[in-house]
Amino acid sequence: MVFSKKTRQKEIELLKNGEKVDLLVIGGGITGAGVALQAAASGIKTALIDMQDFGGGTSSRSTRLVHGGIRYLKTFDVQVVSDTVKERAVVQHIAPHLVYPDPMILPIYDEPGTTFTMFSVKVAMDLYDHLAEIDKSEQLKKYANYTLTKEEVLRREPQLNPDKLVGAGVYLDYQNNDSRLVIEAVKKAHTDGGIMLSRVKAVEILHDENNKVKGCKVKDILTGESFVIRAKIVINAGGPWSDLVKSIDDANNDRPQMRPTKGIHLVVDSSKLQVPQPTYFGSGTDDGRMIFTIPREGKTYFGTTDTDYHGDFKDPKVDMEDVDYLLNIINKKYPTANLTIDDVEASWAGLRPLIAIEDNKTDVVSGASQSVNDSKAPSTVSRGSSLVSAEDGLITLAGGKLTDYRLMAQAALELIVKKLKNDFNETFTLADSKETIVSGGNFDSENVVEELNKFAKIGEDKGLTQVEALSVAKSFGSNSIKIFNLLDSVENVEGLSKAEAATLKYSLDEEMVLDPVDYLLRRTYHMLFKSNTLDEVKKVVLKNMANYLEWDSEELSARTEKLNKAIEESELTYLK
């Protein structure tokens, strides 16, 4: 189904001409996308807006895990962990090409401030597996936790520091493609009739004569034009921007509740830091942080930091202090790596939507009551969520983690359906969000490897290498067939392989790519994990996009400058 700049303009015209929606979602990260996905699947007339690209904020800047949060067991957040570990398998089912099991190794060191001992990690892992019901699933039984001796750990991961290493635990976790999870949810909502608009900013919440929310004045960032979206219900899913969205509602007197913190990740070549599987360990700095090192596409990335953030939400940057912190930890845990900032090929910085919670708020995922968090250290703040309906009717869904997005959306939709019934006498039956499959996920989620290999074979039969075809299948799932069908029609383009040319054409046609960074950073991970070919590829991408989107020379120059700046920020040119 076409989902491009052309459909965008038609849908904007619909709204400008008075089309009224049942639900307007403000925020196109994973939380807003999850709400729109279930709402549209339930027949609720839905619109979603984001002032950036879909997933352009927090939801494309995560550790790229559907993570159960084993460390939260140390602070007795058992209910939170219970919900999230079960949820990982659900998210894997509804997005099978993007979420996959990848066991995590947790080395245990005898050092001050360590998060786990060998005894406590086994207790935690057993509870973790029990909460995840791993013993009840034939598919997951093979991922049951186990421990390793010091010698076994070093055979598996020889670059690890042997000093004070006592062993390790190994337990189930899941990797994911965060930005593609967002766009696949948005595409499915669009297919189900939703109006999904990126680069549209909420300017003012509008009210009727009874001072109840009736829609939102918005601004098209691409054209500068303002217009009104009429809506029965408006939900604020702005993530770190939630308080800013509330501030454009003159009738909303809720005090600010967000406490965003910044986390960064750095990418190096795997030849510099060889990690056979995701690895998770205490920082060794007595600050309560846990650090990830994760292999991906021939690279290794590691993070994350956790510091209170007060800067520009739209463009958080990696600071030298962040780099020094991570490199110091990594070089102690992997002493032969000897990493410096010059080894960093790419990076990203993102904001966590943490909540400084009022005493009477309840977590919408776990149902647990929460207390004020704003005096705690960032690393000790729970990743809880809240759902609040203000006096004027504006709903705010905030906090949480990527892992929880479907549960948060479910809670929000239950409230929305109730409000539609009580306030507008409209009845909707919610679609089962555990079975609402995202775009690209239409295949047997219990046999993912076999299914993706079948898709890849179609690409191989059309001339792609096995590596190329499987890479497309893993990123686009059942939609990879559409990309393979484009191979015969795309021209040979110097600087792009056939697979890359077909992927770019598909993303422009069906993934609302409006800017080179959309494509090179979020529809693909080219900027993060293929920096060695980026100089050549970016020229071709810019040329193709200029033709497709009909940019004049001035626009092309501006987009080129913006892309180069994004690449320089990713590569930390300003710090080197």
XYZ file of C-alpha atoms in Angstrom:
576
model
C 0.000 0.000 0.000
C 1.379 3.408 -0.952
C 2.524 5.407 2.071
C 4.590 8.318 0.819
C 4.734 12.084 0.466
C 1.893 11.821 -2.073
C -0.500 10.088 0.322
C 0.601 12.465 3.062
C -0.627 15.506 1.174
C -3.963 13.880 0.313
C -4.572 12.997 3.960
C -3.641 16.488 5.123
C -6.198 17.883 2.657
C -8.838 15.558 4.144
C -8.182 16.937 7.611
C -8.064 20.529 6.404
C -11.439 20.029 4.771
C -13.045 19.080 8.091
C -12.577 15.301 8.329
C -13.142 14.472 12.005
C -11.368 11.578 13.681
C -12.328 9.607 16.763
C -8.788 9.677 18.119
C -5.783 11.940 17.598
C -2.468 10.570 18.837
C 0.260 13.150 19.470
C 3.636 11.415 19.297
C 4.881 8.886 16.751
C 7.328 6.920 18.840
C 6.662 3.322 19.827
C 4.060 4.302 22.451
C 2.007 6.430 20.061
C 2.492 3.926 17.237
C 1.260 1.142 19.529
C -1.864 3.123 20.397
C -2.559 3.933 16.739
C -1.940 0.315 15.719
C -4.571 -1.124 18.053
C -6.996 1.767 17.596
C -7.021 1.491 13.798
C -7.301 -2.306 13.987
C -10.376 -1.802 16.207
C -12.124 0.393 13.624
C -11.517 3.615 15.548
C -10.948 6.462 13.093
C -7.400 7.422 14.042
C -4.874 10.118 13.189
C -1.309 10.286 14.467
C 1.137 13.196 14.229
C 4.801 13.626 15.070
C 6.876 16.756 14.584
C 9.823 14.599 13.469
C 10.093 11.316 11.611
C 8.247 8.358 13.097
C 10.476 7.088 15.896
C 12.778 10.067 15.437
C 13.119 10.629 19.182
C 13.601 8.038 21.900
C 12.298 5.075 19.905
C 15.216 4.977 17.459
C 17.863 5.562 20.131
C 17.457 2.596 22.485
C 19.803 -0.287 23.305
C 17.796 -2.198 20.664
C 16.650 -4.899 23.063
C 13.223 -6.088 24.127
C 14.678 -6.294 27.573
C 13.070 -7.802 30.653
C 15.174 -5.779 33.072
C 16.728 -8.435 35.276
C 18.465 -5.751 37.343
C 15.068 -4.523 38.564
C 14.775 -7.727 40.592
C 17.503 -6.309 42.813
C 15.157 -3.452 43.739
C 12.232 -5.904 44.128
C 10.284 -4.570 41.123
C 8.997 -8.127 40.665
C 5.633 -7.128 39.183
C 7.269 -4.858 36.603
C 9.690 -7.617 35.604
C 6.874 -10.182 35.529
C 4.896 -8.171 33.022
C 7.845 -7.284 30.814
C 9.437 -10.732 30.580
C 6.132 -12.260 29.461
C 5.651 -9.393 27.050
C 8.886 -10.117 25.160
C 7.397 -13.257 23.614
C 4.225 -11.362 22.672
C 6.201 -8.638 20.882
C 8.235 -11.333 19.130
C 4.986 -12.883 17.899
C 3.523 -9.662 16.502
C 6.825 -8.497 14.963
C 8.624 -11.785 14.246
C 11.086 -10.391 11.698
C 12.285 -7.655 14.068
C 12.440 -9.321 17.494
C 14.400 -12.486 18.133
C 15.730 -14.465 21.121
C 19.407 -13.817 21.821
C 20.681 -15.157 25.172
C 22.577 -12.672 27.333
C 25.760 -13.488 29.234
C 26.154 -11.757 32.599
C 29.759 -11.994 33.890
C 30.040 -11.823 37.679
C 32.955 -9.997 39.297
C 33.938 -9.902 42.945
C 34.195 -6.125 43.200
C 32.629 -3.296 45.239
C 29.103 -2.326 44.240
C 28.585 -5.418 42.097
C 24.932 -5.926 41.110
C 24.953 -9.724 41.463
C 26.980 -12.509 43.039
C 27.004 -16.026 41.591
C 24.419 -17.008 44.187
C 22.115 -14.013 43.686
C 22.341 -14.144 39.889
C 21.168 -17.759 39.865
C 18.270 -16.862 42.160
C 17.414 -13.876 39.953
C 17.654 -15.905 36.728
C 15.482 -18.691 38.102
C 12.845 -16.141 39.134
C 13.254 -14.433 35.752
C 12.617 -17.699 33.898
C 9.675 -18.520 36.163
C 8.093 -15.103 35.549
C 8.645 -15.533 31.806
C 7.056 -19.014 31.958
C 9.965 -20.413 29.982
C 9.347 -23.906 31.343
C 5.820 -23.834 29.872
C 6.927 -23.076 26.310
C 8.342 -25.769 24.052
C 9.986 -23.036 21.979
C 11.641 -21.332 24.930
C 12.739 -24.298 27.051
C 16.042 -24.406 25.177
C 16.764 -20.915 26.485
C 16.553 -21.851 30.175
C 19.222 -20.083 32.226
C 22.496 -21.649 33.304
C 25.784 -20.603 34.916
C 29.360 -20.707 33.665
C 32.616 -21.113 35.576
C 35.350 -18.526 35.191
C 37.196 -20.805 32.773
C 34.062 -21.371 30.662
C 33.406 -17.627 30.505
C 36.930 -16.876 29.261
C 36.748 -19.619 26.630
C 33.579 -18.041 25.319
C 34.680 -14.414 25.660
C 38.511 -14.336 25.863
C 38.830 -10.541 25.793
C 37.055 -10.221 29.152
C 39.224 -9.194 32.091
C 39.959 -12.338 34.144
C 40.852 -10.348 37.277
C 38.228 -10.914 40.005
C 35.980 -12.740 37.488
C 34.175 -15.562 39.297
C 31.797 -16.850 36.615
C 28.688 -15.821 34.700
C 25.005 -16.387 34.259
C 23.358 -16.871 30.866
C 19.669 -16.091 30.418
C 17.146 -15.308 27.699
C 16.846 -11.839 26.281
C 15.712 -10.478 22.916
C 17.285 -8.182 20.339
C 15.152 -5.922 18.170
C 15.222 -3.280 15.476
C 13.651 -0.388 17.372
C 13.081 2.128 14.576
C 11.730 -0.494 12.192
C 9.342 -1.727 14.885
C 7.886 1.784 14.970
C 7.535 2.192 11.203
C 6.033 -1.295 10.790
C 3.389 -0.486 13.437
C 2.673 2.868 11.753
C 2.374 1.206 8.322
C -0.099 -1.347 9.665
C -2.187 1.415 11.282
C -2.168 3.258 7.954
C -3.253 0.120 6.079
C -6.146 -0.191 8.546
C -7.349 3.297 7.672
C -5.342 5.500 10.025
C -3.955 8.875 8.965
C -0.276 8.792 9.934
C 1.589 12.099 9.557
C 5.226 12.794 10.300
C 6.652 16.341 10.332
C 3.384 17.722 11.744
C 3.714 19.542 15.072
C 1.008 20.016 17.696
C 0.688 23.751 18.366
C -2.423 24.189 20.519
C -5.011 21.904 22.130
C -8.492 23.166 21.184
C -11.636 23.133 23.336
C -15.392 23.345 22.846
C -17.793 25.658 24.692
C -17.690 23.325 27.715
C -13.894 23.541 27.822
C -13.515 19.942 26.687
C -10.856 18.896 24.189
C -12.145 18.918 20.606
C -8.942 18.677 18.583
C -5.606 20.317 17.964
C -4.128 23.128 15.914
C -1.064 21.778 14.125
C 1.709 22.981 11.839
C 3.043 21.181 8.781
C 6.811 21.429 9.260
C 7.448 20.843 5.542
C 5.285 23.717 4.295
C 4.921 25.957 7.344
C 1.144 25.836 6.940
C -1.128 25.536 10.006
C -4.448 23.704 10.121
C -6.846 22.108 12.587
C -7.395 18.413 13.279
C -10.848 17.827 14.716
C -10.937 14.897 17.135
C -13.286 13.457 19.739
C -10.381 12.305 21.886
C -6.748 13.448 21.991
C -4.000 11.376 23.606
C -0.589 12.758 24.439
C 2.060 10.094 23.778
C 4.943 12.525 23.542
C 7.490 10.528 25.536
C 10.090 12.986 26.893
C 8.013 15.757 25.268
C 4.861 14.846 27.262
C 5.097 17.889 29.524
C 5.629 20.134 26.503
C 2.466 18.761 24.905
C 0.547 19.433 28.111
C 1.893 22.990 28.084
C 0.005 23.760 24.832
C -3.257 22.890 26.605
C -4.370 26.070 28.392
C -6.978 24.136 30.382
C -4.479 21.623 31.757
C -3.038 22.476 35.169
C -1.186 19.200 35.833
C 2.289 19.824 37.137
C 5.248 18.598 35.025
C 5.912 14.919 35.617
C 8.768 13.959 33.282
C 12.363 13.500 34.334
C 14.225 12.659 31.120
C 17.661 11.100 31.375
C 20.198 10.671 28.600
C 21.797 7.404 27.541
C 24.445 6.994 24.850
C 25.885 4.120 22.833
C 29.139 3.842 20.886
C 29.880 1.581 17.889
C 33.273 0.054 17.060
C 34.366 -2.589 14.579
C 34.138 -6.137 15.907
C 37.860 -6.596 15.188
C 38.483 -4.088 17.982
C 36.043 -5.584 20.458
C 35.047 -9.205 19.878
C 31.847 -10.148 21.667
C 30.217 -13.459 20.666
C 26.844 -12.678 22.218
C 25.135 -9.830 24.102
C 26.948 -9.246 27.365
C 25.701 -7.378 30.427
C 27.776 -6.403 33.460
C 28.045 -3.934 36.307
C 29.936 -0.748 35.528
C 32.443 -1.409 38.315
C 32.201 2.257 39.284
C 29.798 1.792 42.206
C 27.165 3.934 40.428
C 24.553 1.195 40.064
C 24.744 1.169 36.262
C 24.760 -1.934 34.091
C 26.610 -1.882 30.759
C 25.756 -3.760 27.550
C 28.154 -4.881 24.821
C 26.259 -6.208 21.810
C 27.471 -7.649 18.475
C 25.600 -6.581 15.336
C 26.360 -6.643 11.604
C 30.112 -7.003 12.052
C 30.242 -4.272 14.695
C 30.042 -4.129 18.474
C 28.128 -1.399 20.240
C 28.113 -0.658 23.936
C 26.301 1.536 26.446
C 24.685 3.041 28.253
C 25.022 6.109 30.414
C 22.243 7.499 32.593
C 22.376 11.209 33.408
C 19.681 13.796 34.011
C 19.082 15.834 30.875
C 18.059 19.480 30.518
C 19.094 20.294 26.945
C 17.421 20.205 23.529
C 15.083 17.194 23.486
C 15.131 17.060 19.696
C 18.869 16.601 19.344
C 20.623 15.185 22.424
C 24.350 14.864 21.795
C 27.134 12.634 22.998
C 29.487 14.566 25.281
C 33.152 13.835 25.894
C 32.256 13.001 29.487
C 29.903 10.277 28.176
C 32.626 8.849 25.922
C 35.247 8.853 28.660
C 32.852 7.122 31.047
C 32.083 4.262 28.657
C 35.607 3.822 27.288
C 37.005 3.710 30.824
C 34.576 0.909 31.752
C 34.991 -1.044 28.512
C 38.796 -0.886 28.609
C 38.780 -2.225 32.169
C 36.410 -5.070 31.301
C 38.188 -5.755 27.971
C 41.789 -4.664 28.693
C 43.231 -5.859 25.361
C 40.766 -3.695 23.396
C 42.529 -0.411 24.285
C 39.719 1.570 22.682
C 39.997 5.300 22.112
C 37.545 7.792 20.663
C 39.240 7.358 17.284
C 37.945 3.766 17.199
C 34.345 4.946 17.467
C 32.688 4.653 14.047
C 29.180 5.727 15.064
C 27.154 6.674 18.098
C 23.722 7.669 19.266
C 22.211 9.508 22.211
C 18.629 9.118 23.395
C 16.341 10.211 26.201
C 14.486 7.938 28.597
C 10.975 9.198 29.434
C 11.312 8.698 33.181
C 8.578 10.019 35.433
C 8.975 12.055 38.605
C 5.747 10.502 39.842
C 3.139 11.975 42.130
C 2.221 9.844 45.131
C -1.258 8.953 43.871
C -0.186 7.628 40.460
C -0.375 3.955 39.487
C 1.754 2.141 36.933
C -0.507 1.245 34.004
C 1.413 -1.930 33.187
C 1.911 -3.500 36.599
C -0.865 -1.772 38.547
C 1.635 -1.052 41.309
C 1.486 2.237 43.192
C 4.444 4.548 42.725
C 6.157 7.245 44.750
C 8.028 10.423 43.871
C 11.219 9.689 41.932
C 12.746 13.114 41.434
C 15.165 12.907 44.369
C 16.599 9.528 43.396
C 19.715 8.898 41.314
C 18.730 8.380 37.648
C 19.837 4.729 37.606
C 17.548 3.840 40.527
C 14.375 5.330 39.062
C 11.811 2.720 38.013
C 10.780 2.596 34.354
C 7.088 2.707 35.328
C 4.319 4.295 33.255
C 1.253 6.426 33.898
C -2.096 7.032 32.213
C -3.970 10.174 33.227
C -7.109 11.854 31.863
C -7.138 15.586 32.662
C -10.258 17.526 33.578
C -10.608 18.800 29.995
C -10.299 15.259 28.615
C -6.686 15.307 27.371
C -5.242 11.841 27.981
C -1.528 11.545 28.735
C 0.245 8.199 28.428
C 3.825 8.521 29.653
C 6.881 6.638 30.855
C 7.487 2.939 30.366
C 9.954 1.036 28.186
C 9.901 -0.199 24.618
C 9.155 -3.675 25.957
C 5.946 -2.418 27.572
C 4.545 -0.456 24.645
C 1.718 -2.880 23.800
C 0.597 -3.166 27.425
C 0.597 0.626 27.744
C -1.386 0.965 24.527
C -3.874 -1.655 25.704
C -4.543 0.265 28.921
C -4.959 3.510 26.973
C -7.347 1.945 24.454
C -9.537 0.527 27.215
C -9.912 4.065 28.561
C -10.479 5.519 25.075
C -13.192 2.991 24.214
C -14.924 3.753 27.516
C -14.803 7.509 26.808
C -16.119 7.027 23.262
C -19.045 5.074 24.703
C -19.800 7.402 27.619
C -19.207 10.748 25.887
C -20.171 10.022 22.274
C -22.370 6.913 22.499
C -20.099 5.044 20.090
C -19.306 1.402 20.713
C -16.056 -0.280 19.642
C -14.737 -3.750 20.328
C -11.009 -3.736 20.836
C -8.926 -5.840 18.499
C -6.739 -8.411 20.259
C -3.420 -6.575 20.369
C -1.597 -9.859 21.036
C -2.659 -10.897 17.532
C -2.449 -7.542 15.734
C 0.567 -8.268 13.575
C 2.680 -5.344 12.378
C 3.419 -4.794 8.709
C 5.956 -7.332 7.468
C 5.108 -9.850 10.175
C 2.617 -11.950 8.222
C 4.262 -15.353 8.590
C 4.613 -18.162 11.121
C 6.251 -16.591 14.180
C 7.075 -20.029 15.587
C 9.331 -20.848 12.636
C 11.011 -17.533 11.973
C 14.341 -18.815 10.631
C 12.680 -21.130 8.126
C 10.197 -18.469 7.018
C 12.846 -15.784 6.520
C 14.974 -18.240 4.539
C 11.970 -18.865 2.256
C 11.639 -15.139 1.625
C 15.386 -14.845 1.033
C 15.268 -17.670 -1.537
C 12.967 -15.493 -3.665
C 15.641 -12.794 -3.668
C 18.381 -15.308 -4.451
C 16.384 -16.611 -7.410
C 16.355 -13.060 -8.728
C 20.115 -12.742 -8.552
C 20.910 -11.545 -5.045
C 23.555 -13.193 -2.917
C 22.352 -15.203 0.057
C 23.725 -12.545 2.433
C 21.958 -9.717 0.590
C 18.644 -11.559 0.332
C 18.630 -12.643 3.974
C 19.503 -9.141 5.139
C 16.455 -7.765 3.309
C 14.234 -10.549 4.663
C 15.331 -9.939 8.252
C 14.620 -6.212 8.023
C 11.374 -6.263 6.044
C 9.858 -9.691 6.752
C 6.976 -10.592 4.467
C 7.309 -7.185 2.776
C 10.687 -8.318 1.440
C 8.751 -9.989 -1.378
C 7.730 -6.508 -2.563
C 11.381 -5.458 -2.566
C 12.454 -8.567 -4.467
C 9.728 -7.880 -7.039
C 11.285 -4.455 -7.641
C 14.651 -5.952 -8.599
C 13.666 -6.342 -12.244
C 12.543 -2.719 -12.564
C 15.227 -0.788 -10.674
C 18.148 0.383 -12.752
C 21.738 -0.403 -11.936
C 22.895 2.565 -9.900
C 26.583 3.215 -9.366
C 27.226 3.172 -5.628
C 24.203 1.003 -4.768
C 23.738 -2.719 -5.092
C 20.530 -3.984 -6.707
C 19.253 -4.915 -3.250
C 19.967 -1.429 -1.913
C 18.365 0.271 -4.925
C 15.188 -1.825 -4.563
C 15.091 -1.227 -0.803
C 15.367 2.544 -1.287
C 12.577 2.502 -3.895
C 10.317 0.491 -1.577
C 10.988 2.766 1.409
C 10.225 5.894 -0.616
C 6.978 4.355 -1.906
C 5.727 2.673 1.242
C 7.561 3.943 4.345
C 7.082 7.720 4.309
C 10.750 8.525 3.792
C 10.943 12.319 3.564
C 14.590 12.935 4.403
C 17.888 11.064 3.818
C 18.358 10.576 7.571
C 14.972 8.802 7.698
C 16.342 6.203 5.327
C 20.000 5.917 6.305
C 19.430 5.906 10.062
C 15.908 4.623 10.778
C 14.577 2.579 7.821
C 18.042 1.027 7.582
C 20.967 1.133 10.017
C 23.430 2.248 7.351
C 24.702 5.216 9.357
C 25.347 3.050 12.393
C 26.809 -0.188 11.093
C 28.046 0.468 7.531
C 30.053 3.645 7.911
C 32.784 2.347 5.566
C 30.454 2.643 2.539
C 28.492 5.673 3.724
C 30.321 8.326 1.676
C 29.435 6.645 -1.615
C 25.948 5.499 -0.660
C 24.797 8.874 0.662
C 25.496 10.572 -2.683
C 23.291 8.100 -4.538
C 20.552 8.232 -1.900
C 20.496 12.031 -2.049
C 20.293 11.999 -5.857
C 17.487 9.434 -5.928
C 15.511 11.177 -3.204
C 15.888 14.541 -4.913
C 14.349 13.076 -8.075
C 11.584 11.213 -6.241
C 10.602 14.082 -3.930
C 11.151 16.761 -6.584
C 13.638 18.852 -4.663
C 15.100 21.923 -6.325
C 18.836 22.660 -5.997
C 18.298 24.771 -2.886
C 16.347 22.015 -1.138
C 18.918 19.390 -2.149
C 21.695 21.554 -0.738
C 19.837 21.980 2.571
C 19.124 18.222 2.845
C 22.748 17.403 2.040
C 23.965 19.766 4.721
C 21.552 18.282 7.257
C 22.647 14.728 6.400
C 26.329 15.591 6.662
C 25.715 17.170 10.058
C 23.879 14.048 11.266
C 26.747 11.846 10.067
C 29.333 14.070 11.748
C 27.372 13.904 14.996
C 27.101 10.121 14.740
C 30.823 9.778 14.019
C 31.669 12.229 16.843
C 33.654 14.431 14.475
C 33.096 17.385 16.819
C 34.861 15.539 19.658
C 37.752 13.998 17.724
